[in-house]
Every structure is written in C-alpha cells, then in structure tokens.
Short mmCIF file of C-alpha atoms and ligand atoms in Angstrom, two decimals:
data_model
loop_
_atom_site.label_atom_id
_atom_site.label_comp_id
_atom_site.label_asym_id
_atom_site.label_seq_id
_atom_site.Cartn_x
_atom_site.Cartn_y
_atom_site.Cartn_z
CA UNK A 1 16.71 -76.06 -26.07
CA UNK A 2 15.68 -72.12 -26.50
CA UNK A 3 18.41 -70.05 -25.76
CA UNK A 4 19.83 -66.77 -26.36
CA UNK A 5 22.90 -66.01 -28.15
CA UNK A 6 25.13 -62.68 -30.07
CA UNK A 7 27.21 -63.19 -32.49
CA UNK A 8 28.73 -59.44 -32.70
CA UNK A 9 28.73 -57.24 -29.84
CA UNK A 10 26.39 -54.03 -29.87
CA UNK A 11 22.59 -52.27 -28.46
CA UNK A 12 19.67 -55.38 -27.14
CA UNK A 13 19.15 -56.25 -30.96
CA UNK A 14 22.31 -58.44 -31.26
CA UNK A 15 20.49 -60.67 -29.14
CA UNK A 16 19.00 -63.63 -30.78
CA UNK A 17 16.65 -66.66 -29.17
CA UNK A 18 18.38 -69.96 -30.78
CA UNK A 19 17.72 -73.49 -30.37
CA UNK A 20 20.59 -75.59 -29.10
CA UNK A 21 21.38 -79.19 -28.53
CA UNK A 22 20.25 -79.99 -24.63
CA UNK A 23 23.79 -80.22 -23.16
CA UNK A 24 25.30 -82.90 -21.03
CA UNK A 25 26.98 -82.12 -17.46
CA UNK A 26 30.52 -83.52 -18.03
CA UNK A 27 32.56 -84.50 -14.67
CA UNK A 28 31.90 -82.76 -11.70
CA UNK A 29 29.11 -80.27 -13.04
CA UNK A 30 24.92 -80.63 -12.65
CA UNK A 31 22.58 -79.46 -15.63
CA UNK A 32 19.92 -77.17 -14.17
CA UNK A 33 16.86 -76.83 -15.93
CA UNK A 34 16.04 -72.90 -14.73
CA UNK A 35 12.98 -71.74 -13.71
CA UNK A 36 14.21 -68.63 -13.12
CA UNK A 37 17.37 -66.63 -14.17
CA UNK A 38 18.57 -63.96 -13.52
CA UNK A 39 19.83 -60.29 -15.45
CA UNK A 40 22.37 -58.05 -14.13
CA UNK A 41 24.02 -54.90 -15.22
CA UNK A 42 26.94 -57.23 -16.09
CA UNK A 43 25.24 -59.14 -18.72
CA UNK A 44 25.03 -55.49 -20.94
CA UNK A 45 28.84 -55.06 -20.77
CA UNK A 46 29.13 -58.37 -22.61
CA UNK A 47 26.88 -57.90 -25.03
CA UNK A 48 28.08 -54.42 -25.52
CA UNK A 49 31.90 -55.88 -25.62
CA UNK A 50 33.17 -53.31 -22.64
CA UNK A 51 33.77 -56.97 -20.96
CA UNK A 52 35.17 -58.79 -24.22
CA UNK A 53 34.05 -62.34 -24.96
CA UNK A 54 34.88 -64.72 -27.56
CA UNK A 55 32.00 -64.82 -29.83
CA UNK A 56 29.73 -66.26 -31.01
CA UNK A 57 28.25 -66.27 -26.64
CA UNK A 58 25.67 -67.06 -24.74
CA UNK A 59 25.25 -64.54 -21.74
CA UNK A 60 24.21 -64.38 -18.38
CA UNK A 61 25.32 -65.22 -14.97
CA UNK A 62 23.03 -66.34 -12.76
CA UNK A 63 19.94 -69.08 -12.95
CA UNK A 64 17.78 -71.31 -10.26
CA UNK A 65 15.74 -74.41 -10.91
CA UNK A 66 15.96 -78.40 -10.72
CA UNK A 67 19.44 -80.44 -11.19
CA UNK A 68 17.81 -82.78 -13.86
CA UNK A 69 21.34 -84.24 -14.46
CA UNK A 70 24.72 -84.60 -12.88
CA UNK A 71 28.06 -85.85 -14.41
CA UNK A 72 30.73 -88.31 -12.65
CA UNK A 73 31.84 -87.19 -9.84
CA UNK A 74 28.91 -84.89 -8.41
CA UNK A 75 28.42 -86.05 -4.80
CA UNK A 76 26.64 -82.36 -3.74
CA UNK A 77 23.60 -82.64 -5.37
CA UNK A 78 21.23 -85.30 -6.56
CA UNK A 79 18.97 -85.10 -9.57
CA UNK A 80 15.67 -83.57 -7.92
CA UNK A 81 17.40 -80.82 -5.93
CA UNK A 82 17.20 -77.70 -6.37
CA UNK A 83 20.34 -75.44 -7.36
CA UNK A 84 21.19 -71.62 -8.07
CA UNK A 85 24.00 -69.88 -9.23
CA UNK A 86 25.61 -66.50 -9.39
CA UNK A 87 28.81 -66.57 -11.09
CA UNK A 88 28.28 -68.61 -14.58
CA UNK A 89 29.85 -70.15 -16.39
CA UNK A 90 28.42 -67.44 -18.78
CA UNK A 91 25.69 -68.57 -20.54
CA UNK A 92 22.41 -68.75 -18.04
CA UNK A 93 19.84 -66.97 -20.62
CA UNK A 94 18.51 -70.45 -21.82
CA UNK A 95 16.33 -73.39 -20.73
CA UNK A 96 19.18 -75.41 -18.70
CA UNK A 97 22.65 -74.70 -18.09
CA UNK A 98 25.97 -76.92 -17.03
CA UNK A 99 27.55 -75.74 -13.53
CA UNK A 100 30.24 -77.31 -11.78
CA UNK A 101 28.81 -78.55 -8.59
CA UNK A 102 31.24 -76.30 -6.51
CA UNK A 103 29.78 -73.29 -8.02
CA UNK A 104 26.15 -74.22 -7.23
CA UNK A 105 24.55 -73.58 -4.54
CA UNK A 106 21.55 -74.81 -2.20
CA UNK A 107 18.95 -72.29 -1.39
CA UNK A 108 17.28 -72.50 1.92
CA UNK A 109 13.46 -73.49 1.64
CA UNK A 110 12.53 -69.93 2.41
CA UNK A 111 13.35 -68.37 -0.55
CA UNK A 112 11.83 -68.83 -3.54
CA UNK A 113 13.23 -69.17 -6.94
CA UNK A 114 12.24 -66.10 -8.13
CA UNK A 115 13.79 -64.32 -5.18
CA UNK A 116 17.00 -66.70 -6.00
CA UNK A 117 17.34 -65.66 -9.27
CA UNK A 118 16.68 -61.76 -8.32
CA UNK A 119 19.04 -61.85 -4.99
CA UNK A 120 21.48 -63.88 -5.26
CA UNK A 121 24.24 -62.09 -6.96
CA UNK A 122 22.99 -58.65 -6.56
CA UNK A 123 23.31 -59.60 -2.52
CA UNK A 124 26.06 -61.80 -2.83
CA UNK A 125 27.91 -58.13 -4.02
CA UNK A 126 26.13 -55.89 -1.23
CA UNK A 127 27.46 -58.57 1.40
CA UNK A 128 31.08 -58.65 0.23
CA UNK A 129 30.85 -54.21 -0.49
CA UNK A 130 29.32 -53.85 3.04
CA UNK A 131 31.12 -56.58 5.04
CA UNK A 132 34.69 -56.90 3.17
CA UNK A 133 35.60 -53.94 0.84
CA UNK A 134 34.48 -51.60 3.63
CA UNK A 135 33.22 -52.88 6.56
CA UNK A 136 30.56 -50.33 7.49
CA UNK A 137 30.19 -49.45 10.97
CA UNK A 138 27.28 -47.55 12.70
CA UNK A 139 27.27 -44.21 12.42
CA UNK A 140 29.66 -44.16 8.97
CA UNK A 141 28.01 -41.43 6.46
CA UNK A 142 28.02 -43.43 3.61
CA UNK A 143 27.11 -42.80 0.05
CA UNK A 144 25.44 -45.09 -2.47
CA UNK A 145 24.13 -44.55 -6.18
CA UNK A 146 21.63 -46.25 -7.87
CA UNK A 147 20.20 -47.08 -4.56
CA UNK A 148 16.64 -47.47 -6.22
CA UNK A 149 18.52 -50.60 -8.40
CA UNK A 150 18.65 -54.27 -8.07
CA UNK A 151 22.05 -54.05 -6.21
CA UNK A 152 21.49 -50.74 -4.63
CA UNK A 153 17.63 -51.57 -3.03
CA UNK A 154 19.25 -54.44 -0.95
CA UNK A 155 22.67 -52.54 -0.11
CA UNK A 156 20.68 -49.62 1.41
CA UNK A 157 18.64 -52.07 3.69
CA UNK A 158 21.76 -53.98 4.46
CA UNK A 159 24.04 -50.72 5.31
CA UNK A 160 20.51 -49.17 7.27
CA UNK A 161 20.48 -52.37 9.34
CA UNK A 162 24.57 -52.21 10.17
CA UNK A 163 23.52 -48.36 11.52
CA UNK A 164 25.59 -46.51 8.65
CA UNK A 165 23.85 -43.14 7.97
CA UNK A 166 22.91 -44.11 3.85
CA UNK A 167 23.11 -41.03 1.64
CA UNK A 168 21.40 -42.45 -1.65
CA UNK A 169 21.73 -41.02 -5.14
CA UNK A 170 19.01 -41.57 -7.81
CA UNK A 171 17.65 -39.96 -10.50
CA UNK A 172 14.32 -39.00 -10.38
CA UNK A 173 12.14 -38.08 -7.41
CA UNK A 174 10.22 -41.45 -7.85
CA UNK A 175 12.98 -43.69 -7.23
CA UNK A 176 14.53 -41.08 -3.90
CA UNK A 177 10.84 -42.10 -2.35
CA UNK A 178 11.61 -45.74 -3.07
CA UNK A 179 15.03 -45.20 -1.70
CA UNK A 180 14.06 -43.52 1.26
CA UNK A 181 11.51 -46.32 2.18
CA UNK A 182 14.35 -48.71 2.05
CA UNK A 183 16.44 -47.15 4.69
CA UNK A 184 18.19 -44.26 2.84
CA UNK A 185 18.38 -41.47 5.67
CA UNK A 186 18.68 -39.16 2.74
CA UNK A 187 18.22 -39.29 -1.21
CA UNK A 188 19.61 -36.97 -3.58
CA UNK A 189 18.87 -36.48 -7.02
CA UNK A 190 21.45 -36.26 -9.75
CA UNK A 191 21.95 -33.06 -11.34
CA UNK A 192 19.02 -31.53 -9.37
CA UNK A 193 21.90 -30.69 -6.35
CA UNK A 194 25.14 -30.21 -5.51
CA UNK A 195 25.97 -33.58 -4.35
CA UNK A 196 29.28 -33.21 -2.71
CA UNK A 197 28.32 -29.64 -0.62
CA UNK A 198 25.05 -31.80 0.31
CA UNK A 199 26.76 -34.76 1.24
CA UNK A 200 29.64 -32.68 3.20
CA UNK A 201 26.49 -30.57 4.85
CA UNK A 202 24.68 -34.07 5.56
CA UNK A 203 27.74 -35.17 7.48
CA UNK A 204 28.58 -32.01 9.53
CA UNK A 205 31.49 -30.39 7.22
CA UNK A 206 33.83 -33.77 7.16
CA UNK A 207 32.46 -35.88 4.01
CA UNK A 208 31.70 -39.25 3.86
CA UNK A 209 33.66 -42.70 4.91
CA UNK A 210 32.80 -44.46 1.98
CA UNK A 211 31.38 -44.30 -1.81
CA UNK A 212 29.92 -46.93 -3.21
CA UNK A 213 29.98 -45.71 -6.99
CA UNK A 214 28.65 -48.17 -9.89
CA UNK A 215 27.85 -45.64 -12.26
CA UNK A 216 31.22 -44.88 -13.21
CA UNK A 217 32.64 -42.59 -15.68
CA UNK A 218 30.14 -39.37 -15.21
CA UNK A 219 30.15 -39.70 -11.29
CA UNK A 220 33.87 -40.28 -10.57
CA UNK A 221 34.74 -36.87 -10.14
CA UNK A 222 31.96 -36.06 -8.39
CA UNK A 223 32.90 -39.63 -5.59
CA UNK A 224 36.19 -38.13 -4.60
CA UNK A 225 34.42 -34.73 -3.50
CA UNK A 226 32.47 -36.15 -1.30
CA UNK A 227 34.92 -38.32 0.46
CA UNK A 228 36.27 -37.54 4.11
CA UNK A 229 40.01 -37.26 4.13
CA UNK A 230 41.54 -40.92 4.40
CA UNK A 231 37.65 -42.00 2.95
CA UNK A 232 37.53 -44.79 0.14
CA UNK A 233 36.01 -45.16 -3.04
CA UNK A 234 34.95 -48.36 -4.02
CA UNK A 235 34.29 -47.90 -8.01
CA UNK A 236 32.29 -51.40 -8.85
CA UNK A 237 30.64 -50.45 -11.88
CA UNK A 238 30.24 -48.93 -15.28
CA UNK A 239 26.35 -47.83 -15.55
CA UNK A 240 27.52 -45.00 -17.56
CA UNK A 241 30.46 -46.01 -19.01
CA UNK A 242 34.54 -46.86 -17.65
CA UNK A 243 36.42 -44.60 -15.36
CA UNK A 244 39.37 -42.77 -17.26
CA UNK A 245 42.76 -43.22 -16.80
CA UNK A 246 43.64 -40.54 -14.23
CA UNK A 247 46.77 -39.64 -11.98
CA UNK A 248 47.42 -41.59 -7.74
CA UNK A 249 48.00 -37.67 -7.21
CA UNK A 250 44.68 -36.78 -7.53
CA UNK A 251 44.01 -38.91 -4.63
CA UNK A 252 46.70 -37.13 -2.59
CA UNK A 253 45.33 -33.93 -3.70
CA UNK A 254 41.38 -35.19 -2.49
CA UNK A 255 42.41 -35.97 0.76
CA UNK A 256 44.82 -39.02 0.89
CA UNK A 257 41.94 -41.32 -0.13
CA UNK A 258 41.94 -44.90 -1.04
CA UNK A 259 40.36 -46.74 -3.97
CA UNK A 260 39.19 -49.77 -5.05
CA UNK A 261 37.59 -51.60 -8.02
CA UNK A 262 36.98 -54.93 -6.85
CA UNK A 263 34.54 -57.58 -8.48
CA UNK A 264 31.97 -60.17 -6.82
CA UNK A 265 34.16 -62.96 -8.32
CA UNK A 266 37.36 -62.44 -6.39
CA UNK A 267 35.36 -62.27 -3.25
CA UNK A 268 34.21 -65.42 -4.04
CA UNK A 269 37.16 -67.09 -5.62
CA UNK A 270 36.92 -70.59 -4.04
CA UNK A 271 34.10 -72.72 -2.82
CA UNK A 272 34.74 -71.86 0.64
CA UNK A 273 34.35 -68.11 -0.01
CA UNK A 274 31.29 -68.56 -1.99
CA UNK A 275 29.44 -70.74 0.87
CA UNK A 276 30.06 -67.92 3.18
CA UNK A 277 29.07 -64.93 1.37
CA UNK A 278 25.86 -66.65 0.06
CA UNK A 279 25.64 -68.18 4.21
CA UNK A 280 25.52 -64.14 5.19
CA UNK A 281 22.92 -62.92 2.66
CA UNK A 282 20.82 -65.81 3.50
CA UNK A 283 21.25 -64.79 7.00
CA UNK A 284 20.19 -61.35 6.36
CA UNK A 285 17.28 -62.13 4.49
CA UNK A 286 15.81 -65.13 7.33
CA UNK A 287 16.32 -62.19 9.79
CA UNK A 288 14.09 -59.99 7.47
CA UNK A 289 16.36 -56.59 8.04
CA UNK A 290 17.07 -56.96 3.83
CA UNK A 291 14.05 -58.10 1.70
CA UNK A 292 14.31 -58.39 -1.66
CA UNK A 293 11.30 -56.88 -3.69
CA UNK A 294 9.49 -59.05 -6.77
CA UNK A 295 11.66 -58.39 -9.38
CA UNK A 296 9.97 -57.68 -12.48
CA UNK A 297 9.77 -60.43 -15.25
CA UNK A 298 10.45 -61.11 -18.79
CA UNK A 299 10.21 -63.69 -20.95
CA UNK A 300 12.91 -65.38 -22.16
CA UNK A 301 12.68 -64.90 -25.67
CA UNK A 302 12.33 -60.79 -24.51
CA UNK A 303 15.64 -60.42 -23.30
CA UNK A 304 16.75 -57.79 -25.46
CA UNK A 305 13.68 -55.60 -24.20
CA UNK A 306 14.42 -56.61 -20.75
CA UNK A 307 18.12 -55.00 -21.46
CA UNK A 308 16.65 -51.82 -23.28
CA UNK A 309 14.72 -51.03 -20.06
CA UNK A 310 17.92 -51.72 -17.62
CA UNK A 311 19.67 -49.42 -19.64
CA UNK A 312 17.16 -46.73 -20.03
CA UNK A 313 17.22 -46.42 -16.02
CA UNK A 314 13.35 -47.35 -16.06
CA UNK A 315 13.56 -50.13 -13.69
CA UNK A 316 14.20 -50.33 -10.47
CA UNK A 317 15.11 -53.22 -8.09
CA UNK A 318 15.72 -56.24 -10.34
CA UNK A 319 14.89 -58.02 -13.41
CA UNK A 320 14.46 -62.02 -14.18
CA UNK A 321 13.62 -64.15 -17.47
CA UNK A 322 11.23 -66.82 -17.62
CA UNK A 323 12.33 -69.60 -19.62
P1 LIG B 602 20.67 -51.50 -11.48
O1 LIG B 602 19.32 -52.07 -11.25
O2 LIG B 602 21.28 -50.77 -10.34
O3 LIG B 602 20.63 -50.58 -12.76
C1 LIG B 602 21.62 -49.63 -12.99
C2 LIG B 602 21.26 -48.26 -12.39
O4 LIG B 602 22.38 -47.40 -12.55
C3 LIG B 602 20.12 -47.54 -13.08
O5 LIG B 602 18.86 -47.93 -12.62
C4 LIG B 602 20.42 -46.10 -12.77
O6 LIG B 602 19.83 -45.71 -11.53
C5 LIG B 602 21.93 -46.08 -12.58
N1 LIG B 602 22.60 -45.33 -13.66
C6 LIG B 602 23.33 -44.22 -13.48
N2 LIG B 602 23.80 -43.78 -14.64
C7 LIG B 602 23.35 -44.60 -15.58
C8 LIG B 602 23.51 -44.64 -16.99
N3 LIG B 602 24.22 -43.73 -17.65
N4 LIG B 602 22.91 -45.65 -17.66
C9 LIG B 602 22.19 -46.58 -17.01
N5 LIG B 602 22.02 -46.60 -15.67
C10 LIG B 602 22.59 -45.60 -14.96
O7 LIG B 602 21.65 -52.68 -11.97
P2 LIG B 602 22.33 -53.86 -11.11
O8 LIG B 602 21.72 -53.90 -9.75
O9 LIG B 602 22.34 -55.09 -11.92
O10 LIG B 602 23.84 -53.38 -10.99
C11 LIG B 602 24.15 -52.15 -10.36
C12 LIG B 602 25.59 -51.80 -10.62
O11 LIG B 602 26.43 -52.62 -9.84
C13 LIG B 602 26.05 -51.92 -12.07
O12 LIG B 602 26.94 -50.87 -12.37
C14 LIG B 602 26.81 -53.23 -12.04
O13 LIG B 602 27.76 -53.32 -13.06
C15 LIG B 602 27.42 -53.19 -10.66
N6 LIG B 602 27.75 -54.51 -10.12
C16 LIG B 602 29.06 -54.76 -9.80
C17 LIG B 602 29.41 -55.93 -9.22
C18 LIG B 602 30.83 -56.12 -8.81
O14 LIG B 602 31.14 -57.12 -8.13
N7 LIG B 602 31.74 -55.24 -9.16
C19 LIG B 602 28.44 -57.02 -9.02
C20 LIG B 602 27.08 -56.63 -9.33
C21 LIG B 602 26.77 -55.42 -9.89
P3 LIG B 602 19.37 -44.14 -11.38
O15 LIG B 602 18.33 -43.94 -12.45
O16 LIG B 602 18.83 -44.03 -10.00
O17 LIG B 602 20.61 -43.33 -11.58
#
C-alpha cells in the first residue's frame, strides 16, 4: 500500500511516498480504502513539528471512500459502505486507513467524495466557530482572515447566511473578489490598509464582536484592535506562525475582551458531538446557503507540492490527494 511518511520534521521534502503492509481493522475500527483525502493547514504543523509527533509518522486527518473491511465488533458500517473522516487517527495520506467506527461517519448521497474529503473538516470547524465558540447573530460585524481559504470560503457563506456583517481579510486583490462573491460585505487586504481604523469605520466607531484569526503570530496584535469592548478573539490557527506569550492585562487594557484558542477536536470530543456538528454542516450544505467549491487536486505521491503551494498562500479554497 502507497503511502506517505517523514521521518524528521522540516519544509514538503521530508515527505516520502512508502509502501506499507495493507493494514487490518482491529476491534471496533473499519479499513477505508480512500478515494479521496483530504489536506489541511494542520497536516503542515506536523510535518513542520510546531504540533510534535512521534516519528517516524504518517500524516493527515481526513479521508472518504469504501469500508473494504471491518474488525469485531463494528455494527455501524458494513463492508460496501461508504465512510469519511475528519479527525484521524493521523495517518490518512495513503491508499486505506484504520478508523474506529465511532469516528467515521456516513455521508448523505448528495455529496460527493470529493466534496467529503474537501468539506468535511474545514466545515466541521466553521460550524463549531460560528455556532459554539461565538454564536454569530445577525447584524454582528465580524471579522475573518483567510476568508479566500479552504476554512475561510465556507465560514464566510455560513456567517453571510446567519446575517453577520463579514469583514474578510486576504491578501491580494484576487482572492478579496473571491471573498466578496462568497458573502464578505467587505474585503480588506493585508498591509495595503489600516485594518483596525477600517474595520472600526466599517462598524460605525465601535469595532467588531468577533475575530476569527487563524493566521496567528503576525495578526494578533492587529485582532485585539479591532475588537469592540467586551468583543472576543477566537485565535484557531498558526498560518504564520504561534501567538507569543503575552500578559491577561493586555486584554484589560483592549477593552475587557475575551479569548479563545479552541480546536475542532474538543468540539467534537465524543461520538455524540461529532454526529451533530457533521448533522449541521450537512444541513447547511442540502439547504445550499454554504457550497463548497472543487477543491483542487493532487496526486498522492505529490503531496509535498500540494503542501509547498498551501504554504505559499497560492491556493485558495481547498486541496485533496488522489490516491
Ligand atoms: P487555508 O486554505 O485557509 O490556507 C491558509 C491561508 O492562511 C492562506 O491561504 C493565506 O490566505 C493565510 N495566511 C496568512 N498568513 C499566512 C502565512 N504566513 N503563511 C501561509 N498562509 C498564510 O487553510 P485551511 O483552510 O486548511 O486552514 C485555515 C486555518 O484554520 C489554518 O490556520 C488552520 O490551522 C486553521 N484551522 C483550525 C482548526 C481548529 O479547530 N482550530 C481546524 C481547521 C483549520 P491569504 O493569502 O488570504 O492571507
């Protein structure tokens, strides 16, 4: 079985395609045999070791295709079904992966697999942001960066949809169209404006309710400006490296504001919480207020390239392997 593997953490080139033994679903899990799978930001902090894993890995989170096997015990699926998954085990960049069955999921006929394996997680995290972290109501200015991205594309038609007024921030003019045509009332380019007098302007002198920030490190600073007073930052990523270590005061200081850095696997912690979250973005996408563009495709064995070009900001919406 192809699959790809690092050894030592570092850039796309630790990446390596490797043939494995076919592995065997041991009690309570399915074996998968993807037809899709998909690549999130995620998958670069492990291989770059800002998420540490013992090593040598496999990597990846997310995959869609056939149960072709179950183990004892597996009473949710039948070989023949199809199954997708969003929250590993880590290892989905090869030909078939192990789940346990309560991590798997059934996707509704209407999707595809390719849609699976570019939605899943990436809307799995907009539903829990928009719906649990902050419940967005209408009228809330809200700001959201990388909203030209895989998660940010379907969090700006989500939040659109709920009535929030989205401010999105992107980089280049290209990707503000993109973001506009996606429900973005406004898109502003980084380091082209002033984002926080703009977004402060934008929502009549008082700042915004909420920032969704996954870039991290270079726009933290630049989050708690444009915060109302009492507004919270939710910090869920790293694009551009970790937050620093910083003092509460400087919240008090910014306007009593809260923060957050929560993670999709928390909000789906038990079976129960996974079903529902997955139950909402299916929802959502039936309805057709989100729709979630073709993501663009690699092959397998191109992994590493499909990483470079996350990474270099030259992609936008989201990015699957073929095995
Ligand atoms: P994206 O498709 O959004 O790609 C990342 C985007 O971040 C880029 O396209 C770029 O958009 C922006 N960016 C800003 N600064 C940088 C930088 N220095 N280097 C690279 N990119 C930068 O990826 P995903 O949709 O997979 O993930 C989006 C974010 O959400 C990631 O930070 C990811 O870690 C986070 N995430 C968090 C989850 C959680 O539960 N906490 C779950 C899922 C994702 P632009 O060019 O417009 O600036």
């Amino acid at each position: 079985m192809r699959a790809i593997q690092f050894s030592e953490i570092g850039g796309p080139e630790v990446l390596r395609l490797v043939d494995l033994p076919e592995p065997s679903p041991g009690p309570g899990e399915v074996r998968i045999r993807h037809s899709m799978i998909g690549v999130n930001f995620i998958d670069t902090y492990h291989r770059s070791g800002l998420y540490p894993l013992p090593l040598p890995s496999g990597l990846g989170l997310e995959g869609v295709g056939l149960v072709d096997a179950i183990g004892e015990g597996v009473t949710r699926f039948a070989p023949g079904d199809r199954a997708a998954y969003c929250t590993g085990p880590i290892g989905a960049y090869r030909e078939a992966h192990c789940v346990p069955q309560e991590r798997a999921l059934h996707v509704p006929a209407g999707i595809s697999d390719e849609i699976a394996a570019a939605g899943l997680l990436k809307g799995m995290t907009a539903r829990y942001l928009l719906h649990k972290t902050f419940p967005v109501k209408p009228g809330d200015f809200i700001v959201l960066y990388a909203a030209a991205g895989g998660v940010g594309q379907i969090c700006a038609q989500w939040a659109a949809h709920l009535g929030a007024v989205v401010i999105g921030i992107v980089s280049n003019p290209q990707k503000a169209a993109l973001a506009k045509s996606l429900g973005c009332a406004f898109a502003l380019i980084q380091g082209a404006e002033d984002i926080p007098a703009r977004v402060r302007e934008i929502s009549g002198g008082e700042g915004a309710a909420v920032v969704y920030d996954s870039v991290g490190r270079d726009t933290f600073a630049q989050s708690l400006d444009c915060l109302a007073p009492l507004g919270m930052l939710v910090s869920f990523g790293n694009a551009s490296g970790p937050v620093p270590d910083f003092s509460p005061n400087l919240l008090s200081q910014k306007g009593s504001l809260y923060l957050t850095r929560p993670t999709l696997f928390h909000y789906t912690r038990t079976p129960a919480l996974l079903q529902e979250t997955a139950d909402a973005l299916f929802a959502v996408l039936a309805s057709g207020a989100v729709r979630i563009a073709p993501p663009t495709r690699y092959a397998l064995a191109d992994a590493g390239q499909a990483h470079r070009d996350l990474e270099s900001r030259a992609i936008t919406g989201s990015v699957v392997l073929v095995p």
